[in-house]
Amino acid sequence: MRRLFLILLFLSAAVGSSTAAELDRAELIDRLCGDAAALGEAGRSLMGVAAEGSTADRAWAAPIARAMMDRKLTCDGAGAVAITADGSRDALSGAPRTAAESGRSPLLSLKNRSVFEMADAALALRSSSDLGRRAAALRTLERQAVTLPELLFESAAAEESDPVLRAQISAVAEAAALNSVDPAKRIAALQRIAATPDRRALAKVGPLTKDPAYAADPAFKGAVDATVRKIERGIKIGDVLATLYNGLSFASILFMAAIGLAVIFGLMGVINLAQGELIMIGAYATWLVQEALQRFAPALTEYYLIIAAPVAFLVTATIGIALEAVLLRHLYRRPLMSLLATWAVSLFLINIVRVTFGTQNLNLVTPFYVTGGVPVIGDFIFTWNRMFAIAFAAVTLGLTWSLIRLTPLGLNIRAVTQNRTMAGCIGIPVRRVDMLAFGLGSGLAGLAGLALAPIYSVNPQMGQNFIIDSFMVVVLGGVGTIVGTVVAALGIGQVNVLIEPLWGAVAAKVIVLLMIIAFLQWRPEGLFAIKGRRK
Amino acid sequence: MKPLASDHPFQILLAVVLAVAALLAVSMVTPLGISAYLANAIGQLAAFAVLALALDLIWGYLGILSLGHGLFFGIGGYVVAMHLLRHSSEVTGRVPDFMQFMGWSSYPFYWAGLDFFPYALLVAAVVTVLISGVFGYVSFRSRVDGVYFAIITQALVYVAMLLMFRNDTGFGGNNGMTGFLVLFGWPIGGSGVVIAMAVVSVLLLAAVLLGCRLLLGSNFGVLMIATRDDEVRLRTLGYETLRLKLAVWCLSALIAALAGMLYVPQVGIINPRLLSPELSLEIAVWVAIGGRGHLIGAVIGAMSVNALKFWLSAAAPELWPFILSGLIVLVVLVFPNGLVDLAKLKLTRPMGIKRLASEPELR
Amino acid sequence: MAVALLIDAVTVEFGSFRAIDGLSLAIDFGEVRAVIGPNGAGKTTMLDVASGITRAKQGRVIFDDAIDITRSSESDIARAGVRRKFQKPSIFEGLDVRQHIAIGAQGGLRRTLSSYALAQRVDDVLAEVGLADLALRPASELAHGQKQWLEIGMVLASQPKVLMLDEPVAGLTDEETERTVALVRKLRRPDRAIVVVEHDMDFVEQIADRVTALHEGRTLFEGSMQDARADARVVEVYLGR
Ligand SMILES: Nc1ncnc2c1ncn2[C@@H]1O[C@H](COP(=O)(O)OP(=O)(O)OP(=O)(O)O)[C@@H](O)[C@H]1O
Ligand SMILES: [Mg+2]
């Protein structure tokens, strides 16, 4: 009971002290004109005003602190006169007046000078309207941050309008609190740091285990250890999430690159080696749309990624249909020859683009909706460009799935995939289905190119970078299944991202290939094979 | 397959190859107007022809398309390059530049002994058989074939290329190996050595050609063709096609490695681009253009395509990819058996074009 | 009499579809057994299991009373003496007739016959299947009926203990069918079992000792051809009328 009472008493005292006490301006002026000790008092009061005074008091005090520093404050019989930016004014009332002849300007001792310097900077930080001045003030304050009231930084951070400076203020405050002499403050600061557990936080807290207080003060030691644990856990969670997220976005790209391939492979048993180049063409179509928008509708330029979607799809789908009609149609019983034929097409496309557009990387603007990100936990940042790829893949998956499952064309595609001869016998126009499906598969490659355009460098060679990975997706997923493609893309994407930080990108590729070969020992038809007759 | 005694086209080809070798050999002593440059080109073409034979052996006669034969070509090439560099550094007294660049003052352990040529040969053979054997075994065991096999081999060579691009592997990284100075003690740039290398290449081409022909004419060759045409059928007749395929696959890899060993000393450089999937695809293109399933076709295809490439990459480098892709399309659509079709002039049939194109693939 | 081929409660599934459902069948040495049934009954699948091409999900396949071949490879099964002809003529496009028979006779990468014995055997078989005149023709040039005989010849050449013929007279003329009847009759031996899958009932009647009718992967009937014609279920699902 007694303890409770004491705590209440303590709390009320604490609350009382933190509310802005009315400033006795006259007394402050008196002290300013007093002896060295009084001057020191005055400096600390000014600092108090900066930390917790009312807006009016701060506005009043700021020019006075400045004047003290510049030795432009004169004490005379009627009080004091400060020369400010607005001219010579009475320090107390602010009314214009000049100092009496007999007045003297108080000289700051070295010790008091630093007190006033801090007070001046603190007042400037809180009330200056000039961002540069505030930033300079913060730099000054940083030097003695440990001795300054916490409330100062808290209030300054709360009011600061510039996000960069606000972050800097918080950082200074945090460092100050951490190194404060008051163990309670330090512990409180530790808890605040633990709220954003990332590697930077760990770098701040880590050295504290070598702090003398760590050995001496068990409470402090406990707090530090707990904070380190919490941060480490946060980092770990963040890392796991980041890996998953990166894996997911890589998988989305793999999926986008592979889905068209899988549809075509399932239908005709043809691996289209030009698929990578169709991706490249999709990216170039996207770039052309952006250029056209810049010229004819600059307001819409930022939305080129969305506007280009039908264009990229149609351009590549047309190429695909032409390819099927002119070339592959004559080769459907010779899958290995069609492999070579599609390679010829890929060679042709790379070089025609090289001749037309040159080999340099294209410049694509990064629209606002794929820039930046939201920090989540640890060092995991939910970046919008990755999210764009993921969302784009999800939409593509949805559309492809509906097309295959719900439309008459999809039904025909499935029928031909399962049994070409039988489908032909029951009157499905097999050749037309082939052509349309090839168009679909190629169009999907075009969309992949669009999704890649803002993330990767766009040049004639770009298709080569994905093509082997996406072959592996098709091999692993099994012939012509969407589910297989999704699962295989997720698997390969995650494994790649998991291995890369450990042994590097090349090792990741080697290991993925070995895993696929090993996997084929167990299931030669891939994950989700459509069973067909062998003989 | 016709008996060798009555296979006149083959006899003619072999005679021509041997005649070229003889001509080159003679030109070493009495000038016949064959410059070292021309001899070098012929030697490189011979190396490519050997490589094409390696692929034709498995693709044309076993129905297995490898898009990764550049890997074995590269193994042969790298081993011979290591051999040459060991001797070059005996001359210069320093390790090769790329090792100095890595800060190494002595050779890593796996370079040991490679200065002894028979050992280098052995290493090339063992590494080739090991890699092709393990890969072939796991693939054929799980009955991976056709397009699947083709793209997995492509991934294999791609991964190998990525590995070789790394500088810390001790194989020269992305700059590869170059600066070969001596071959068996003779300065490698001398025109005599250049022509000698060409002679050896052409002679080995003749040997490989004859060897392949004898193999294909034997019972084993009959079984290879049976495997290509209907593997399941052959298995149900009591044959372990796995072993047969594995044996031919490893043999083919060895021939490709031999081609690499011939090629690299003649061009004087090897780098990871030799392992790029494009080169491996090109091998298949040579064979397809020449006529898959015909030894003559592989040799003529490799020689003519590469001769055209040599010439064009000097005359009109921009044009080459377009011509190559046009050639492929032409072959694939109109002459499914490549130049062999052209030789038989099947085109004279009015409906020939359509009929040829829709013939099913030999499998 | 010894059982040449015992199929014991075999089940085969393709995905969720049961092509063979707990099928049991025993074929004796010296017997010619016909297996009949509507399309999709599972006849070919049964032969696939016996020759190792398709794996049974359950059950066993026993050869010659003692040798379990359920999990053996195709080539092991073939070398043990169980051979088949496929429904769709499977010949090697690039080889001639003689080479086909020689491949069948040799039966394995290791040589089992001397060249002389091999040539002898090939000549015998060529005469037996009536292709002696065509020995050096490329097999791809043969007529359909000749391809069927060539296939039978390939299988015969190794003198198998169990001979399985999948639709040997499908697509043949009446005259060719007659010749095939004679051939099959000649092939029957006390130490050999012959399984014939056929849709041609007249052919079956002429060669078969016993008939097994399959339906939806199960045995519907087993007995003589006369009884089969009289059996109500067989008539309903297969023979008609
Ligand atoms: N590899 C396979 N994958 C999927 N289904 C198969 C496979 N092999 C056979 N089937 C199915 O199993 C069933 C039985 O086929 P099977 O070939 O054994 O029939 P069958 O009795 O030989 O018919 P037919 O008289 O037409 O030759 C059929 O429905 C067929 O479609
Ligand atoms: Mg059948």
PDB file of N, CA and C and ligand atoms in Angstrom, chain C residues 44 87 166-167, ligand 2:
ATOM      1  N   THR C  44      -3.539 -55.555 -74.015  1.00  0.00           N
ATOM      2  CA  THR C  44      -2.177 -55.122 -74.287  1.00  0.00           C
ATOM      3  C   THR C  44      -1.458 -54.770 -72.990  1.00  0.00           C
ATOM      4  N   GLN C  87       1.420 -54.898 -80.790  1.00  0.00           N
ATOM      5  CA  GLN C  87       0.176 -54.687 -81.534  1.00  0.00           C
ATOM      6  C   GLN C  87       0.447 -53.839 -82.774  1.00  0.00           C
ATOM      7  N   ASP C 166       0.527 -59.947 -79.965  1.00  0.00           N
ATOM      8  CA  ASP C 166      -0.558 -58.980 -79.805  1.00  0.00           C
ATOM      9  C   ASP C 166      -1.124 -58.667 -81.183  1.00  0.00           C
ATOM     10  N   GLU C 167      -2.326 -59.160 -81.442  1.00  0.00           N
ATOM     11  CA  GLU C 167      -3.048 -58.936 -82.696  1.00  0.00           C
ATOM     12  C   GLU C 167      -2.193 -59.255 -83.933  1.00  0.00           C
TER      13      GLU C 167
HETATM   14 MG    MG D   2      -4.298 -53.790 -77.422  1.00  0.00          MG
END
